[in-house]
Amino acid sequence: MRFFRESWIFLIVSVSIYIILKAFFAFNVISPYIQQICLYAVIVALTSLGLNVIYGYTGQFSLGHAAFYGIGAYTSAYLTKVLSIDGVIPFIPVLVFCGLVSGLVGYLIGIPILRLRDDFLAIATLGFGTLVRVFLDNSDKFAESLGGSRGFVGIPRITNLELVFFFLIFVIIITRNLIHSRYGLFWRCIKDDELAATSVGINTANMKLMAFTYGCMLAGIGGALYANLYSFLHPSNFDILRSIDFLIIVIIGGMGSIMGTIYASIIWVGFIEGLRIVLPAQVLDMRWVVIPILLIALMIWRPYGLMSKRRKV
Amino acid sequence: MDILGYVLQQGINGLQLGAVYALIALGYTMVYGVLRLINFAHGDIFMLGAFVAYFLIAKFGIPIYLVFIITMLACAIAGYLIEKIAYKPLRDAPKISLLITAVGVSLFLEYFLSLNAIFTPNYIAFPRPFDVKGYDLAVFTITNVQVLIFIITFISLFLLYLLIYRTNYGRAMRAVSHDKETAALMGIGIDGIISFTFIVGASLAGVGGILYSIAYPQINVFMGIMPGIKSFIAAVLGGIGIIHGAVIGGLIIGICEVFVSAFLSSTFRDGVIFIILFGVLLFKPSGIFGKRIEKV
Amino acid sequence: MKILDVRNLEKSFGGVKAVDQISFHIEEGEVFSIIGPNGAGKTTMFNLITGLYRPDDGRIFFIDRDITKTPTYMLAHLGIARTFQNMRLFGSLTVLENVLSSLLSKRTYNLFSAVMRTKRFAVSEKAAEEKARKFIDFFGLSGKEDYTASSLSYGEQRRLELARALSTEPRLMLIDEPGAGMNPKEIADLAETIKAIRQRYSVTIAIIEHQMNLVMNISDRIMVMDFGEKIMEGTPEEVKKDKRVIEAYLGEEMD
Amino acid sequence: MLLNVQAITVNYGAISALRGVTLGAEQGELVSVIGANGAGKTTLLKTISGIIRPAKGNIEFDGNDITRQRPEKIVKSGIVMVPEGRRIFPDLTVKENLELGAYTLKDRHLKKNLFELVLTTFPRLKERLRQHGGTLSGGEQQMLAMGRALMGDPRLLLLDEPSMGLSPIITREIFGLIELIRKEKNISIILVEQNAHMALEHSQRAYVLENGEIVMDGPSSEIKHNPKIIDAYLGV
């Protein structure tokens, strides 16, 4: 099938990385804690890739990505707990379902708000994020097991290396194929000049919605994998700060670069979690003091993203 | 209890909250006017005002009118520095870069001040400079705190009105927010006016911070986030860039919030505010007082 | 045959009538120019025809089809293309991608084909690219396919915009001030290019232009606008002689 | 020379909008710059008034180098520009628009005198002082823009397309007023126009700008009889 044939180099590299990681995991070269961080990094990469499609490629600034991540996480947590799923194979349809749920919510919310631009879209997505947060905080009023502001406990641990790896590779290929097709071209046109895009015959409303829905789907899958990795969820995991996490990754990785996003996710998670291991708790509080400074410096130094090419004038 | 009295009572409480939102919203709307930027750090200036006032009252026992003056000054300096350090270098950068920078400034202020060596992330009790007294006006009661808030807000608005509509600086601000290039051709120093706008907006947020803390005497480094966002929504509701729009928007948001808490549940109040936001953005994006602007 | 028929079109902005009860039509195959002072409502007229503005009143027909409420992107598929006064290229995209954007916006292959890389995908992409190169070549931009649009010179950007518009294979092409910022020599080349477009692609052309020598050289008919109103319509000869036009637009003859 | 522009070059990215443009204006002289749309006329005026910085060359005004000064400094030194399309502030009243013009002046007495002068020069504005700028007609807006510029007590006025979008009658009126301002106040004026007829009629000297370069200059009376100019700009 052409789908795989065109990506064989990528597949070989991925499989090699998988074998190395698997060996590390199997022979306990790295501690279970670090193993978990590795899986987490892959999940973050998958989710950030979604935001990169929305923002990096299509130019739709979203400050609510964590909300879709959260919707996926809570959906998966609820389903796996209620259906008492504990195997990888029955978990896969749940993952897909969670992606579809987040995508559907993204689609419905996207119809009205994607008409907005730049900072107004930012505030609208931020508002949606807050709404989801309010909902999660009160979720125990709808279903006791969702836990509300106490958090969701006792989620089966299912997420493993094979699962996250398989999904990431699958998603990278799909995303790459989309980006290098007419749809990706339209997204980039919209980012450059929406008015010109409609004038050459691109249905911009549909295309923006498509990018947004797809990005939210990835967030949903990422959230589901996350829920069944840590077995505990709390509404505060899905607030504005988490949205900013994803945003920083997309910016560092260079807007509109798939591999950049993957590298940036790994570096970012490694950086944050690495600091947690290296630094004492008191100094650790400094993280969120230093990160904004770096972010501001980055914006002033290179307003188009770190790994993006310098714009030729 | 008599329903009408209860509704009126909640209305007064809503106005109290709304007055504070109005003070913050003015800063958003003025900065948006001159820079087309949602200054995410503005809510944190409000928080800073509360903390400066806390130190002045709790540690130094300074009289209340001096507290207002010093706090406004401190917030003005903070606003000025934020603009000069973080926003000015990005004057020609893409809009979103500026927005991300604003988010960065906001996070920095919150987490820097939450360090244990500075303010700590915990809630601190705010020492009220006077005891709360209620005056029974037959149908409802009004407290001296509310009276103070109404008076201070009214004076601030009046002074701001004079500044904007009766002085050279105010005229220049309006000119800059309408058309920077032509304003420059009139000999108006654009950078100076932008700094001035930040200074005025930050001072008002500082006043808002003190009043809010007197009314709800618990302060915390993250206290600026939600009032900040809600005040921005107030500014959008009234029509961003429009001074009286921010005031009316602030009052409406304040009343809505209090009514939702009183008649529904306090956990839903944030949700309702955002539903208002969606409503405005979808049906009248230019706000109550805004004019319709066409694309192209 | 009337390719475009505009009837009693009206549009105001904040109480000012930008287009005031204007009616005109364009015949298939002709070059139709709109002239008039800045602010006369010429670009507003183009924006109304291409659906970027909704008229307050009046109707627009394109080959017997009412397009008054048709969305902009649909008009491109129906056969109306345009360029912009201040050029709106996709600056960070390459020359080739700029032209491909309009070619691929037609129904070519679906989402499934894109994701699965089916044969249909490969065939359509290849066909579109070949076609795009022909347009790029026609406008003398071959060799620059992989340059970003923003790195081109002013004149090249103007030509790329024409290439992008023409590649939608329109029946009617609206060109907004193509001669802006060009010297007399470039204007002369532009006139040749427009004539060539018309001949080779048998497309009807509507132009907004200030450069009188260009307008008089290429137009079959001219409409003169001022303050949102139509002053007159006629052949270049008629327009040159019309008293109202001389007064309102061309200015009095010097003595 | 009151104003002396020496070989300025202005680039927008890779494109040069002006290439080595040299021009000057004497005290009390009306100089016109004619050229096609996009030839760089507006860029030239914006460069003189400090909105755009030239890549090369320098600009002297009254013996002082003003090349890299900020626009507000340049206004203070006495160069005021009336931008293309008037650009009055529509939500401000006519009076406020005029007061903004005197933003750099501190002397109350002078401001008052200027205000009187503007109202006598443009009596139509007097009737409309309390109206919002946006409610004026095109010609009145042009008068307001010129009055606003005069409020800055200029020694050199830069006019960008004052006839744009105006009917011939109003255009004639505006040009009459331009002449009046020049004569009565001995102000130098640089006039940029697409309407070459009017510009050449009223100016003493003229420059022809093509594609960012001055291709011809001299007394207006000569330029308007130059066959090339008749062909390119006056023809029809």
XYZ file of N, CA, C and O in Angstrom, chain A residues 129-207:
316
model
N -12.003 26.705 27.380
C -11.179 25.957 28.327
C -11.682 26.137 29.750
O -11.776 25.176 30.514
N -12.050 27.369 30.075
C -12.533 27.633 31.432
C -13.873 26.939 31.670
O -14.117 26.401 32.748
N -14.721 26.961 30.641
C -16.013 26.274 30.760
C -15.818 24.792 31.043
O -16.480 24.216 31.917
N -14.891 24.172 30.301
C -14.632 22.745 30.497
C -14.122 22.511 31.921
O -14.524 21.576 32.609
N -13.248 23.411 32.358
C -12.708 23.309 33.712
C -13.841 23.404 34.741
O -13.893 22.611 35.690
N -14.743 24.344 34.541
C -15.879 24.486 35.462
C -16.701 23.199 35.449
O -17.103 22.687 36.494
N -16.894 22.657 34.262
C -17.666 21.424 34.137
C -16.971 20.281 34.887
O -17.594 19.540 35.637
N -15.671 20.150 34.704
C -14.944 19.060 35.359
C -14.972 19.227 36.877
O -15.103 18.259 37.617
N -14.859 20.471 37.320
C -14.910 20.726 38.760
C -16.246 20.298 39.355
O -16.325 19.923 40.519
N -17.289 20.391 38.549
C -18.621 20.032 39.032
C -19.076 18.672 38.523
O -20.247 18.327 38.641
N -18.139 17.920 37.942
C -18.551 16.701 37.240
C -19.182 15.679 38.171
O -19.995 14.873 37.740
N -18.838 15.709 39.473
C -19.430 14.718 40.378
C -20.929 14.918 40.526
O -21.635 14.023 40.963
N -21.417 16.092 40.133
C -22.863 16.311 40.194
C -23.571 15.535 39.089
O -24.753 15.255 39.187
N -22.849 15.227 38.007
C -23.452 14.488 36.899
C -23.228 12.990 37.070
O -24.108 12.195 36.846
N -22.011 12.620 37.406
C -21.723 11.211 37.665
C -20.708 11.146 38.795
O -19.622 11.722 38.683
N -21.076 10.466 39.833
C -20.268 10.449 41.044
C -18.820 10.044 40.756
O -17.865 10.634 41.257
N -18.648 9.062 39.850
C -17.310 8.509 39.654
C -16.355 9.482 38.971
O -15.150 9.290 39.002
N -16.889 10.542 38.338
C -15.987 11.505 37.674
C -15.179 12.292 38.715
O -14.149 12.868 38.393
N -15.689 12.347 39.925
C -14.872 12.850 41.032
C -14.900 14.342 41.254
O -14.459 14.809 42.299
N -15.369 15.125 40.295
C -15.431 16.575 40.485
C -14.081 17.148 40.868
O -13.048 16.748 40.328
N -14.108 18.072 41.813
C -12.861 18.748 42.163
C -11.951 17.865 43.020
O -10.835 18.251 43.346
N -12.460 16.681 43.427
C -11.575 15.780 44.192
C -10.674 14.968 43.273
O -9.684 14.404 43.703
N -11.045 14.921 42.004
C -10.233 14.165 41.070
C -10.830 12.797 40.788
O -11.664 12.302 41.537
N -10.421 12.233 39.658
C -10.934 10.931 39.195
C -9.900 9.886 39.579
O -8.754 9.947 39.138
N -10.309 8.916 40.420
C -9.333 7.918 40.882
C -9.652 6.539 40.338
O -10.762 6.271 39.867
N -8.650 5.675 40.404
C -8.847 4.267 40.075
C -9.063 3.997 38.601
O -9.867 3.152 38.227
N -8.336 4.682 37.744
C -8.444 4.424 36.305
C -7.494 3.276 35.975
O -6.353 3.276 36.419
N -7.973 2.300 35.230
C -7.061 1.176 34.912
C -5.825 1.641 34.137
O -5.923 2.486 33.246
N -4.684 1.093 34.498
C -3.444 1.412 33.782
C -3.331 0.484 32.581
O -3.127 -0.711 32.742
N -3.449 1.040 31.425
C -3.380 0.215 30.214
C -2.279 0.702 29.283
O -1.608 -0.079 28.632
N -2.101 2.029 29.223
C -1.163 2.617 28.267
C 0.234 2.002 28.418
O 0.767 1.948 29.520
N 0.762 1.518 27.318
C 2.127 0.978 27.356
C 2.926 1.478 26.163
O 2.411 2.225 25.315
N 4.175 1.099 26.102
C 5.079 1.611 25.079
C 4.558 1.335 23.672
O 4.538 2.225 22.821
N 4.102 0.084 23.426
C 3.659 -0.288 22.085
C 2.508 0.624 21.637
O 2.477 1.102 20.511
N 1.598 0.831 22.569
C 0.397 1.589 22.240
C 0.734 3.032 21.853
O 0.321 3.529 20.807
N 1.499 3.718 22.715
C 1.794 5.118 22.418
C 2.635 5.219 21.151
O 2.438 6.111 20.323
N 3.540 4.281 20.999
C 4.416 4.338 19.840
C 3.642 4.117 18.553
O 3.797 4.848 17.582
N 2.790 3.085 18.595
C 1.994 2.780 17.420
C 1.139 3.987 17.027
O 1.112 4.403 15.873
N 0.476 4.584 18.022
C -0.399 5.702 17.716
C 0.375 6.911 17.204
O -0.050 7.571 16.273
N 1.526 7.175 17.822
C 2.284 8.341 17.380
C 2.707 8.182 15.916
O 2.539 9.087 15.105
N 3.233 6.991 15.590
C 3.717 6.775 14.223
C 2.564 6.885 13.219
O 2.668 7.540 12.190
N 1.477 6.252 13.591
C 0.297 6.285 12.747
C -0.145 7.739 12.504
O -0.392 8.158 11.372
N -0.178 8.504 13.584
C -0.642 9.886 13.498
C 0.349 10.746 12.703
O -0.053 11.606 11.911
N 1.645 10.497 12.905
C 2.635 11.283 12.148
C 2.435 11.062 10.651
O 2.430 12.005 9.859
N 2.243 9.800 10.276
C 2.091 9.519 8.842
C 0.830 10.185 8.291
O 0.863 10.845 7.250
N -0.250 10.029 9.030
C -1.498 10.654 8.553
C -1.335 12.171 8.439
O -1.693 12.788 7.433
N -0.749 12.754 9.493
C -0.586 14.200 9.488
C 0.297 14.635 8.329
O -0.012 15.599 7.619
N 1.392 13.894 8.134
C 2.290 14.269 7.061
C 1.589 14.165 5.707
O 1.721 15.046 4.856
N 0.831 13.107 5.539
C 0.102 12.961 4.277
C -0.896 14.101 4.071
O -1.060 14.600 2.962
N -1.534 14.502 5.149
C -2.487 15.611 5.040
C -1.765 16.907 4.679
O -2.190 17.643 3.792
N -0.668 17.142 5.386
C 0.070 18.387 5.169
C 0.575 18.471 3.728
O 0.548 19.530 3.112
N 1.034 17.345 3.205
C 1.557 17.355 1.833
C 0.479 17.031 0.818
O 0.740 16.404 -0.202
N -0.751 17.433 1.117
C -1.821 17.255 0.136
C -2.464 18.613 -0.069
O -2.036 19.607 0.521
N -3.492 18.661 -0.879
C -4.179 19.932 -1.098
C -4.695 20.520 0.208
O -4.719 21.734 0.382
N -5.081 19.647 1.155
C -5.629 20.171 2.414
C -4.573 20.956 3.185
O -4.841 22.046 3.686
N -3.364 20.388 3.264
C -2.279 21.093 3.943
C -1.956 22.406 3.247
O -1.696 23.427 3.888
N -2.001 22.354 1.918
C -1.738 23.579 1.152
C -2.781 24.644 1.478
O -2.443 25.807 1.709
N -4.035 24.225 1.525
C -5.101 25.187 1.839
C -4.909 25.784 3.234
O -5.116 26.966 3.447
N -4.516 24.914 4.181
C -4.302 25.406 5.544
C -3.235 26.492 5.561
O -3.387 27.527 6.194
N -2.165 26.231 4.822
C -1.081 27.222 4.820
C -1.513 28.496 4.100
O -1.113 29.603 4.474
N -2.315 28.338 3.061
C -2.857 29.526 2.374
C -3.667 30.370 3.346
O -3.536 31.593 3.395
N -4.512 29.703 4.131
C -5.371 30.418 5.072
C -4.521 31.163 6.091
O -4.795 32.300 6.450
N -3.447 30.514 6.521
C -2.572 31.157 7.502
C -1.945 32.423 6.910
O -1.839 33.442 7.575
N -1.584 32.348 5.640
C -0.933 33.497 4.998
C -1.917 34.628 4.709
O -1.614 35.791 4.974
N -3.050 34.307 4.143
C -4.001 35.350 3.763
C -5.365 34.715 3.509
O -5.619 34.160 2.436
N -6.223 34.829 4.496
C -7.505 34.140 4.423
C -8.371 34.666 3.276
O -9.029 33.914 2.568
N -8.313 35.975 3.085
C -9.147 36.587 2.056
C -8.735 36.117 0.668
O -9.567 35.762 -0.173
N -7.416 36.102 0.439
C -6.924 35.621 -0.849
C -7.302 34.161 -1.017
O -7.650 33.714 -2.112
N -7.259 33.398 0.079
C -7.581 31.978 0.001
C -9.014 31.773 -0.483
O -9.259 30.947 -1.352
N -9.965 32.556 0.063
C -11.329 32.331 -0.429
C -11.454 32.779 -1.879
O -12.207 32.204 -2.633
N -10.664 33.782 -2.258
C -10.766 34.271 -3.628
C -10.256 33.277 -4.669
O -10.661 33.358 -5.816
N -9.331 32.384 -4.272
C -8.887 31.397 -5.259
C -9.758 30.146 -5.214
O -9.481 29.166 -5.890
N -10.802 30.177 -4.393
C -11.755 29.073 -4.422
C -11.651 28.115 -3.252
O -12.224 27.029 -3.299
N -10.934 28.494 -2.209
C -10.831 27.606 -1.055
C -11.982 27.908 -0.100
O -12.216 29.065 0.248
N -12.673 26.873 0.318
C -13.747 27.046 1.291
C -13.096 27.178 2.668
O -12.899 26.204 3.385
N -12.754 28.409 3.016
C -11.912 28.612 4.201
C -12.604 28.177 5.494
O -11.959 27.616 6.370
N -13.915 28.432 5.597
C -14.603 28.049 6.831
C -14.486 26.547 7.056
O -14.159 26.085 8.150
N -14.724 25.774 5.995
C -14.625 24.323 6.100
C -13.219 23.861 6.420
O -13.007 22.959 7.223
N -12.256 24.468 5.742
C -10.876 24.026 5.917
C -10.369 24.331 7.330
O -9.649 23.546 7.923
